[in-house]
Amino acid sequence: MSVKWCAVVVRRVAVPLLQSSRAIHARGKSTAAPAALRTDLTGTPPVITSVLPAQHLTTKVIFDTHTTADFKYIWLRDNCQCPKCVDPSTKQKLVDSPSLDLNIKPLSLTMNDAGKLEIIWSEEDEAHKSEYDPVWLYKYGQSFMHNNFASDSLDMELLTQRPEFELWDRTTIWSSFPEMSYNEIMESDNGLAQWLEMFYKYGVAVLRGVPPKVNKIVDVVKRFAYVKETQYGHTFDVINKPVKGSHLAYTGVALAHHTDMNYREKSPGMQLLHCLKANDPKLSGSDPGGRSFFSDGYRIARWLEENEPAAFHVLTSTPVRFSIKNEGRQYSALWPILCTNSEGDVTEVHYNNRTMKPLQAPTHVVTPFYHAYKLFSDKLRDPATCLEFNMVPGDLVAFNNRRVLHGRTAFDVTKVDRHLQGCYVDIDEAFSKYDSLRAKFSYTV
């Protein structure tokens, strides 16, 4: 049977709109998308105006957005969305990709009345029909339009579900402080969705009025995920432990900005700290020390890239050894200070001066590294970039440990009674719950 080609102009068809989002593609926003793509997918749905045969087992699809994409036949067949190829309930692929003919060609390729690309394939036993919605083709054709690896920087399934990150400094974070009450998130899914959205956008979110009781932090986590157990246990207590060899967090010394557990093969994504005991400065009339502070690592990285691009390159390309030996247990891992994807967007920050080991690099790299490290650190420690406050009993703060750096000021352990209970959470569990709640409410919370 000969192949039937069709190059036609089709009418605008009704295609379901995707959820809206304001995000644009920019450095430091690893889940952001190109502005043009978001506009096209959240405004008027794209329409296929024509399909044309192309060389090398390819068809050219032309959209009414003045863009084209070359789709390989093997890719189209492998990604057929019919119930025989994708399970309707789980959305898992049923087609066996390795068994497909690399040189597969369509028997026919047309536009149907619904404006979808319709392909009939010749299979061993019978012909197989595939239909491709123009919105779906446009969304997954981005890498073919731009000839890049879009999947490294974009999760196309989540493209229009999550808002853009809000990069912040002291002024902007205080103007829209990400906080909610304990009762709101424990009693309402809508309240939980709002709190998780704050956490996603800012990388930090606070709960007020959490009962200052041991393991209440676990109850909070159970609303959206589960506690990730580490070498420090199911939970851990940040409290003075006058024991030789104890972690410095368990003393009264100041802890400079840092991210936790860079010495592991993958540092925990989400950390929570719940204040059980603390001296209230309002009652004492003075600052007793032990103030918590946080800074947006993505914003500092953005500043470095825009103002000191050479330093940015050094911190994204120089591997650094992080290691710790604590109570007889040794851990070690290698990370650059700033981790990026293939497009140069910062996806993770690994920074802890206390666990950073001697730099092992060519001699000519040493001075540029220390110069870049100082620039990043000075900006990080600038009070203008920092969110700082005294945690009081009932406060719980959650933060993205791969984005937001945290620390505390020093305090006198003989005068300050300070007890925080902490734990870690797999961050993708938190984001998965967030996505499901957004889908449930079908609007931006």
Short mmCIF file of C-alpha atoms in Angstrom, two decimals:
data_model
loop_
_atom_site.label_atom_id
_atom_site.label_comp_id
_atom_site.label_asym_id
_atom_site.label_seq_id
_atom_site.Cartn_x
_atom_site.Cartn_y
_atom_site.Cartn_z
CA MET A 1 0.00 0.00 0.00
CA SER A 2 1.36 3.41 -0.90
CA VAL A 3 1.83 6.08 1.69
CA LYS A 4 -0.86 8.76 1.57
CA TRP A 5 0.62 12.17 2.40
CA CYS A 6 -1.48 15.14 3.35
CA ALA A 7 -0.44 18.80 3.58
CA VAL A 8 -3.56 20.65 4.57
CA VAL A 9 -4.70 23.72 6.40
CA VAL A 10 -7.15 22.77 9.14
CA ARG A 11 -9.70 24.74 11.07
CA ARG A 12 -9.01 25.75 14.67
CA VAL A 13 -10.25 22.94 16.86
CA ALA A 14 -11.27 22.84 20.49
CA VAL A 15 -8.35 21.56 22.53
CA PRO A 16 -8.53 21.42 26.34
CA LEU A 17 -6.56 24.20 27.98
CA LEU A 18 -3.74 23.29 30.29
CA GLN A 19 -3.43 24.83 33.74
CA SER A 20 -1.88 28.27 33.73
CA SER A 21 1.49 29.22 35.15
CA ARG A 22 3.59 32.36 35.19
CA ALA A 23 7.03 30.78 34.99
CA ILE A 24 9.58 31.78 32.39
CA HIS A 25 12.90 30.23 31.57
CA ALA A 26 15.75 31.82 33.48
CA ARG A 27 18.99 30.86 35.12
CA GLY A 28 18.53 29.22 38.47
CA LYS A 29 15.00 28.00 37.74
CA SER A 30 15.55 24.37 36.95
CA THR A 31 11.88 23.58 36.45
CA ALA A 32 11.03 26.72 34.52
CA ALA A 33 10.07 26.62 30.86
CA PRO A 34 10.68 28.83 27.82
CA ALA A 35 8.34 31.80 27.88
CA ALA A 36 7.06 31.11 24.36
CA LEU A 37 6.15 27.54 25.28
CA ARG A 38 4.22 28.56 28.37
CA THR A 39 2.40 31.28 26.47
CA ASP A 40 1.40 28.90 23.71
CA LEU A 41 0.25 26.15 26.07
CA THR A 42 -1.62 28.38 28.52
CA GLY A 43 -3.17 30.80 26.04
CA THR A 44 -4.71 29.77 22.71
CA PRO A 45 -3.96 26.09 22.12
CA PRO A 46 -1.58 25.42 19.23
CA VAL A 47 -3.04 24.02 16.00
CA ILE A 48 -1.32 21.90 13.36
CA THR A 49 -1.64 23.68 10.03
CA SER A 50 0.11 21.05 7.93
CA VAL A 51 2.21 17.92 7.90
CA LEU A 52 4.85 17.26 5.27
CA PRO A 53 7.12 14.34 4.44
CA ALA A 54 10.74 14.91 5.35
CA GLN A 55 13.95 13.00 4.88
CA HIS A 56 15.38 10.20 7.01
CA LEU A 57 12.13 8.58 8.18
CA THR A 58 10.73 11.85 9.49
CA THR A 59 7.59 13.95 9.17
CA LYS A 60 7.59 17.73 9.51
CA VAL A 61 4.73 19.15 11.57
CA ILE A 62 3.94 22.85 11.13
CA PHE A 63 2.02 24.69 13.85
CA ASP A 64 0.08 27.93 13.64
CA THR A 65 2.61 29.48 16.03
CA HIS A 66 5.07 29.78 13.13
CA THR A 67 7.09 26.87 14.49
CA THR A 68 7.94 23.48 13.03
CA ALA A 69 9.17 20.22 14.48
CA ASP A 70 10.64 17.17 12.74
CA PHE A 71 9.29 13.98 14.33
CA LYS A 72 11.01 10.67 13.64
CA TYR A 73 8.63 7.84 12.80
CA ILE A 74 10.21 5.55 15.40
CA TRP A 75 9.61 8.22 18.07
CA LEU A 76 5.99 8.69 17.04
CA ARG A 77 5.29 4.96 17.04
CA ASP A 78 7.02 4.46 20.39
CA ASN A 79 4.92 7.24 21.91
CA CYS A 80 1.52 6.23 20.62
CA GLN A 81 -1.04 7.18 23.28
CA CYS A 82 -3.75 4.64 22.45
CA PRO A 83 -5.01 2.21 25.17
CA LYS A 84 -3.01 -0.64 23.61
CA CYS A 85 0.22 1.32 24.04
CA VAL A 86 -0.42 3.24 27.29
CA ASP A 87 -2.35 1.84 30.24
CA PRO A 88 -5.40 4.12 30.68
CA SER A 89 -5.30 4.07 34.49
CA THR A 90 -1.59 4.12 35.35
CA LYS A 91 -0.37 5.90 32.18
CA GLN A 92 2.54 3.46 32.02
CA LYS A 93 3.82 2.42 28.60
CA LEU A 94 2.71 -0.97 27.32
CA VAL A 95 4.51 -0.84 23.99
CA ASP A 96 7.85 -2.68 24.00
CA SER A 97 10.22 -0.06 22.59
CA PRO A 98 13.16 -2.41 21.80
CA SER A 99 10.95 -4.61 19.63
CA LEU A 100 9.93 -1.78 17.28
CA ASP A 101 11.37 -1.59 13.76
CA LEU A 102 13.87 1.30 13.67
CA ASN A 103 12.98 1.85 10.01
CA ILE A 104 9.22 1.86 10.54
CA LYS A 105 7.14 3.88 8.09
CA PRO A 106 3.46 4.82 8.18
CA LEU A 107 0.90 3.36 5.78
CA SER A 108 -0.92 6.67 5.93
CA LEU A 109 -0.47 10.01 7.65
CA THR A 110 -3.38 12.47 7.70
CA MET A 111 -5.16 15.14 9.72
CA ASN A 112 -8.51 13.94 11.04
CA ASP A 113 -11.64 16.02 11.62
CA ALA A 114 -10.63 16.76 15.22
CA GLY A 115 -7.40 18.39 14.07
CA LYS A 116 -5.25 15.52 15.34
CA LEU A 117 -2.39 13.90 13.51
CA GLU A 118 -3.57 10.39 12.57
CA ILE A 119 -1.13 7.68 11.53
CA ILE A 120 -1.80 4.11 10.40
CA TRP A 121 1.14 1.78 10.99
CA SER A 122 1.75 -1.60 9.42
CA GLU A 123 2.11 -4.16 12.21
CA GLU A 124 2.81 -7.88 11.96
CA ASP A 125 -0.79 -9.02 12.38
CA GLU A 126 -2.87 -5.93 11.64
CA ALA A 127 -2.66 -2.21 11.06
CA HIS A 128 -2.29 0.00 14.14
CA LYS A 129 -3.83 3.47 14.41
CA SER A 130 -2.25 6.29 16.40
CA GLU A 131 -3.65 9.76 17.10
CA TYR A 132 -1.60 12.71 18.36
CA ASP A 133 -3.21 15.76 19.88
CA PRO A 134 -1.62 19.05 18.69
CA VAL A 135 -1.08 20.26 22.28
CA TRP A 136 0.68 17.00 23.13
CA LEU A 137 2.83 17.17 19.99
CA TYR A 138 3.71 20.80 20.63
CA LYS A 139 4.64 20.11 24.23
CA TYR A 140 6.83 17.11 23.53
CA GLY A 141 8.19 18.51 20.27
CA GLN A 142 10.17 21.27 21.95
CA SER A 143 13.45 19.39 21.80
CA PHE A 144 12.92 18.82 18.06
CA MET A 145 12.07 22.48 17.46
CA HIS A 146 15.14 23.74 19.29
CA ASN A 147 17.43 20.76 18.70
CA ASN A 148 18.34 20.38 22.37
CA PHE A 149 17.89 18.05 25.32
CA ALA A 150 14.77 19.61 26.79
CA SER A 151 14.13 16.76 29.21
CA ASP A 152 17.17 17.72 31.30
CA SER A 153 15.71 21.08 32.27
CA LEU A 154 11.97 20.57 31.85
CA ASP A 155 9.55 18.02 33.23
CA MET A 156 6.89 18.31 30.55
CA GLU A 157 4.26 16.60 32.69
CA LEU A 158 4.66 19.27 35.39
CA LEU A 159 5.28 22.16 33.01
CA THR A 160 2.01 23.98 33.63
CA GLN A 161 1.26 22.72 37.12
CA ARG A 162 3.79 24.51 39.28
CA PRO A 163 4.44 28.25 39.58
CA GLU A 164 7.82 29.84 39.05
CA PHE A 165 10.35 30.05 41.84
CA GLU A 166 10.40 33.33 43.73
CA LEU A 167 14.01 34.34 44.29
CA TRP A 168 14.23 36.46 47.42
CA ASP A 169 16.32 38.66 49.67
CA ARG A 170 15.57 40.06 53.13
CA THR A 171 13.20 42.74 51.87
CA THR A 172 11.16 40.61 49.50
CA ILE A 173 10.80 37.63 51.85
CA TRP A 174 9.54 39.82 54.69
CA SER A 175 7.07 41.55 52.38
CA SER A 176 5.40 38.21 51.60
CA PHE A 177 6.45 36.06 54.54
CA PRO A 178 5.67 32.38 53.80
CA GLU A 179 3.86 31.34 56.97
CA MET A 180 0.66 29.57 57.99
CA SER A 181 -0.87 28.19 61.16
CA TYR A 182 -0.52 24.58 62.26
CA ASN A 183 -4.30 24.13 62.37
CA GLU A 184 -4.70 25.34 58.77
CA ILE A 185 -2.51 22.63 57.29
CA MET A 186 -3.60 19.87 59.66
CA GLU A 187 -7.32 20.42 59.17
CA SER A 188 -7.56 21.54 55.55
CA ASP A 189 -6.16 20.13 52.32
CA ASN A 190 -6.45 23.58 50.84
CA GLY A 191 -4.34 24.96 53.67
CA LEU A 192 -1.78 22.21 53.15
CA ALA A 193 -1.67 22.98 49.43
CA GLN A 194 -1.03 26.66 50.13
CA TRP A 195 1.78 25.86 52.56
CA LEU A 196 3.44 23.42 50.14
CA GLU A 197 3.18 26.03 47.40
CA MET A 198 5.01 28.51 49.65
CA PHE A 199 7.67 25.89 50.26
CA TYR A 200 8.00 25.21 46.52
CA LYS A 201 8.15 28.88 45.48
CA TYR A 202 10.42 30.26 48.19
CA GLY A 203 12.30 27.16 49.29
CA VAL A 204 11.27 27.95 52.88
CA ALA A 205 7.94 27.93 54.72
CA VAL A 206 7.04 28.46 58.37
CA LEU A 207 4.30 26.99 60.55
CA ARG A 208 3.12 28.81 63.65
CA GLY A 209 1.44 27.29 66.68
CA VAL A 210 2.73 23.74 66.36
CA PRO A 211 2.32 22.17 69.83
CA PRO A 212 5.85 22.16 71.36
CA LYS A 213 5.82 18.45 72.02
CA VAL A 214 8.28 15.75 70.97
CA ASN A 215 7.45 14.14 67.61
CA LYS A 216 4.77 16.65 66.61
CA ILE A 217 7.12 17.28 63.71
CA VAL A 218 6.44 13.70 62.57
CA ASP A 219 2.69 14.36 62.62
CA VAL A 220 3.23 17.38 60.37
CA VAL A 221 5.32 15.37 57.91
CA LYS A 222 2.71 12.61 57.77
CA ARG A 223 0.28 15.12 56.26
CA PHE A 224 2.25 15.10 53.02
CA ALA A 225 5.08 12.53 53.11
CA TYR A 226 7.16 10.42 55.49
CA VAL A 227 10.31 11.02 57.51
CA LYS A 228 13.57 10.06 55.83
CA GLU A 229 15.77 8.24 58.33
CA THR A 230 19.49 9.08 58.27
CA GLN A 231 22.56 8.26 60.34
CA TYR A 232 21.23 10.80 62.83
CA GLY A 233 18.08 8.76 63.34
CA HIS A 234 14.38 9.04 62.47
CA THR A 235 14.46 12.51 64.01
CA PHE A 236 17.29 14.42 65.67
CA ASP A 237 17.54 16.91 68.51
CA VAL A 238 19.48 20.15 68.12
CA ILE A 239 20.31 20.62 71.80
CA ASN A 240 23.50 21.19 73.76
CA LYS A 241 25.34 17.89 74.24
CA PRO A 242 28.60 18.45 76.17
CA VAL A 243 30.09 15.21 74.83
CA LYS A 244 33.49 15.02 73.12
CA GLY A 245 33.10 14.26 69.44
CA SER A 246 29.51 15.52 69.25
CA HIS A 247 28.39 17.36 66.12
CA LEU A 248 28.96 21.12 66.34
CA ALA A 249 25.22 21.62 65.87
CA TYR A 250 24.83 20.19 69.36
CA THR A 251 26.86 22.99 70.94
CA GLY A 252 26.37 26.73 71.33
CA VAL A 253 28.87 27.79 68.65
CA ALA A 254 27.73 29.85 65.70
CA LEU A 255 26.91 27.87 62.59
CA ALA A 256 27.61 29.81 59.40
CA HIS A 257 25.44 29.41 56.29
CA HIS A 258 25.44 25.83 55.08
CA THR A 259 23.49 23.04 53.46
CA ASP A 260 23.28 19.72 55.29
CA MET A 261 24.90 16.40 54.50
CA ASN A 262 26.79 17.32 51.33
CA TYR A 263 29.00 14.36 52.25
CA ARG A 264 26.27 11.90 51.24
CA GLU A 265 25.66 10.48 47.76
CA LYS A 266 22.53 12.66 47.70
CA SER A 267 21.87 15.26 50.37
CA PRO A 268 18.32 15.28 51.78
CA GLY A 269 16.04 17.58 49.81
CA MET A 270 13.76 18.83 52.56
CA GLN A 271 14.57 19.62 56.18
CA LEU A 272 12.23 20.59 58.99
CA LEU A 273 13.09 22.10 62.39
CA HIS A 274 10.53 22.41 65.20
CA CYS A 275 11.23 24.63 68.19
CA LEU A 276 10.39 22.92 71.49
CA LYS A 277 12.27 25.25 73.85
CA ALA A 278 13.84 28.69 73.45
CA ASN A 279 14.36 31.91 75.36
CA ASP A 280 11.86 34.47 74.14
CA PRO A 281 13.73 37.78 73.55
CA LYS A 282 10.47 39.66 74.17
CA LEU A 283 10.51 38.39 77.74
CA SER A 284 14.24 38.76 78.41
CA GLY A 285 14.49 42.17 76.82
CA SER A 286 17.67 41.26 74.93
CA ASP A 287 18.82 38.89 72.22
CA PRO A 288 19.94 35.65 73.92
CA GLY A 289 21.61 34.39 70.73
CA GLY A 290 20.73 31.29 68.80
CA ARG A 291 18.87 33.24 66.12
CA SER A 292 18.07 31.20 63.00
CA PHE A 293 18.86 32.56 59.55
CA PHE A 294 18.25 31.50 55.95
CA SER A 295 19.41 32.70 52.52
CA ASP A 296 18.25 31.87 49.00
CA GLY A 297 21.16 30.07 47.30
CA TYR A 298 19.46 30.30 43.90
CA ARG A 299 19.32 34.08 44.17
CA ILE A 300 22.97 34.32 45.20
CA ALA A 301 23.93 32.08 42.29
CA ARG A 302 21.90 34.27 39.92
CA TRP A 303 23.69 37.36 41.21
CA LEU A 304 27.06 35.68 40.75
CA GLU A 305 26.31 34.62 37.19
CA GLU A 306 25.11 38.08 36.20
CA ASN A 307 27.90 40.03 37.93
CA GLU A 308 30.86 37.64 38.11
CA PRO A 309 30.36 35.07 35.31
CA ALA A 310 33.93 33.75 35.55
CA ALA A 311 33.44 33.02 39.26
CA PHE A 312 30.11 31.39 38.49
CA HIS A 313 31.85 29.10 36.00
CA VAL A 314 34.49 28.15 38.57
CA LEU A 315 31.94 27.20 41.22
CA THR A 316 29.89 25.14 38.75
CA SER A 317 32.86 23.27 37.32
CA THR A 318 35.16 22.62 40.28
CA PRO A 319 34.48 19.43 42.28
CA VAL A 320 34.85 19.81 46.04
CA ARG A 321 35.19 17.01 48.58
CA PHE A 322 32.83 17.10 51.55
CA SER A 323 33.49 14.67 54.38
CA ILE A 324 32.61 14.11 58.03
CA LYS A 325 33.49 11.72 60.80
CA ASN A 326 30.94 11.85 63.56
CA GLU A 327 30.69 9.39 66.45
CA GLY A 328 32.83 6.88 64.59
CA ARG A 329 31.03 7.05 61.24
CA GLN A 330 32.73 8.42 58.12
CA TYR A 331 31.00 9.86 55.04
CA SER A 332 32.45 11.47 51.93
CA ALA A 333 31.16 12.75 48.58
CA LEU A 334 32.28 15.02 45.75
CA TRP A 335 30.14 17.95 44.55
CA PRO A 336 30.65 21.35 42.93
CA ILE A 337 29.39 24.24 45.04
CA LEU A 338 26.77 24.97 42.38
CA CYS A 339 25.27 22.09 40.40
CA THR A 340 23.75 22.91 37.02
CA ASN A 341 21.85 21.13 34.26
CA SER A 342 22.81 21.05 30.58
CA GLU A 343 21.44 24.57 30.04
CA GLY A 344 23.44 26.06 32.88
CA ASP A 345 20.52 26.46 35.28
CA VAL A 346 21.42 25.96 38.95
CA THR A 347 19.61 22.93 40.36
CA GLU A 348 21.45 22.34 43.66
CA VAL A 349 23.70 24.22 46.07
CA HIS A 350 26.30 22.36 48.14
CA TYR A 351 27.98 24.62 50.66
CA ASN A 352 29.38 23.84 54.09
CA ASN A 353 32.70 25.32 55.14
CA ARG A 354 32.89 23.00 58.16
CA THR A 355 32.83 19.79 56.11
CA MET A 356 34.69 21.00 53.00
CA LYS A 357 38.02 19.21 52.66
CA PRO A 358 41.27 20.57 51.12
CA LEU A 359 40.71 21.45 47.49
CA GLN A 360 42.28 18.88 45.14
CA ALA A 361 42.69 20.65 41.81
CA PRO A 362 45.38 21.84 39.38
CA THR A 363 47.46 24.66 40.81
CA HIS A 364 46.10 27.23 38.35
CA VAL A 365 42.54 26.55 39.61
CA VAL A 366 43.25 27.19 43.31
CA THR A 367 43.33 31.00 43.34
CA PRO A 368 40.30 31.41 41.02
CA PHE A 369 38.36 28.96 43.21
CA TYR A 370 39.06 30.84 46.43
CA HIS A 371 38.23 34.12 44.70
CA ALA A 372 34.89 32.73 43.50
CA TYR A 373 34.20 31.08 46.87
CA LYS A 374 34.78 34.40 48.65
CA LEU A 375 32.51 36.30 46.28
CA PHE A 376 29.70 33.79 46.78
CA SER A 377 30.23 33.68 50.56
CA ASP A 378 30.39 37.46 50.99
CA LYS A 379 27.12 37.88 49.11
CA LEU A 380 25.60 35.01 51.08
CA ARG A 381 26.53 36.64 54.40
CA ASP A 382 25.33 40.09 53.39
CA PRO A 383 22.49 40.96 55.84
CA ALA A 384 20.50 42.27 52.88
CA THR A 385 20.14 38.72 51.52
CA CYS A 386 19.26 37.04 54.81
CA LEU A 387 16.04 36.09 56.57
CA GLU A 388 16.81 36.05 60.31
CA PHE A 389 14.56 35.56 63.33
CA ASN A 390 14.33 33.93 66.74
CA MET A 391 12.44 30.66 66.65
CA VAL A 392 10.12 30.39 69.64
CA PRO A 393 8.29 27.33 70.97
CA GLY A 394 5.62 26.35 68.46
CA ASP A 395 7.54 27.54 65.38
CA LEU A 396 8.34 24.99 62.68
CA VAL A 397 10.36 25.88 59.60
CA ALA A 398 10.73 23.72 56.50
CA PHE A 399 13.31 24.48 53.82
CA ASN A 400 14.74 23.10 50.60
CA ASN A 401 18.16 21.87 51.69
CA ARG A 402 19.50 21.98 48.12
CA ARG A 403 18.48 25.60 47.61
CA VAL A 404 18.19 27.48 50.92
CA LEU A 405 21.24 27.75 53.17
CA HIS A 406 20.65 27.97 56.90
CA GLY A 407 22.60 28.67 60.10
CA ARG A 408 22.35 30.19 63.57
CA THR A 409 24.08 32.76 65.72
CA ALA A 410 26.13 31.68 68.75
CA PHE A 411 24.59 31.41 72.21
CA ASP A 412 25.75 30.83 75.77
CA VAL A 413 24.62 27.33 76.72
CA THR A 414 24.65 28.31 80.43
CA LYS A 415 22.06 31.02 79.81
CA VAL A 416 20.04 29.76 76.85
CA ASP A 417 17.70 26.79 76.96
CA ARG A 418 17.25 25.94 73.28
CA HIS A 419 15.85 22.71 71.86
CA LEU A 420 14.92 22.06 68.23
CA GLN A 421 13.72 18.72 66.91
CA GLY A 422 14.52 18.10 63.28
CA CYS A 423 14.02 15.60 60.50
CA TYR A 424 14.52 15.14 56.77
CA VAL A 425 12.04 14.32 54.01
CA ASP A 426 12.46 13.15 50.41
CA ILE A 427 11.56 16.37 48.63
CA ASP A 428 9.92 14.64 45.68
CA GLU A 429 7.36 13.17 48.09
CA ALA A 430 6.44 16.67 49.23
CA PHE A 431 6.20 17.92 45.64
CA SER A 432 4.16 14.89 44.60
CA LYS A 433 1.59 15.68 47.30
CA TYR A 434 1.64 19.31 46.23
CA ASP A 435 0.96 18.36 42.60
CA SER A 436 -1.91 16.06 43.56
CA LEU A 437 -3.52 18.79 45.66
CA ARG A 438 -3.23 21.30 42.82
CA ALA A 439 -4.89 18.80 40.50
CA LYS A 440 -7.61 18.19 43.09
CA PHE A 441 -8.50 21.84 43.40
CA SER A 442 -7.84 22.58 39.69
CA TYR A 443 -6.69 26.12 40.38
CA THR A 444 -3.65 27.96 41.60
CA VAL A 445 -3.79 27.78 45.38
#
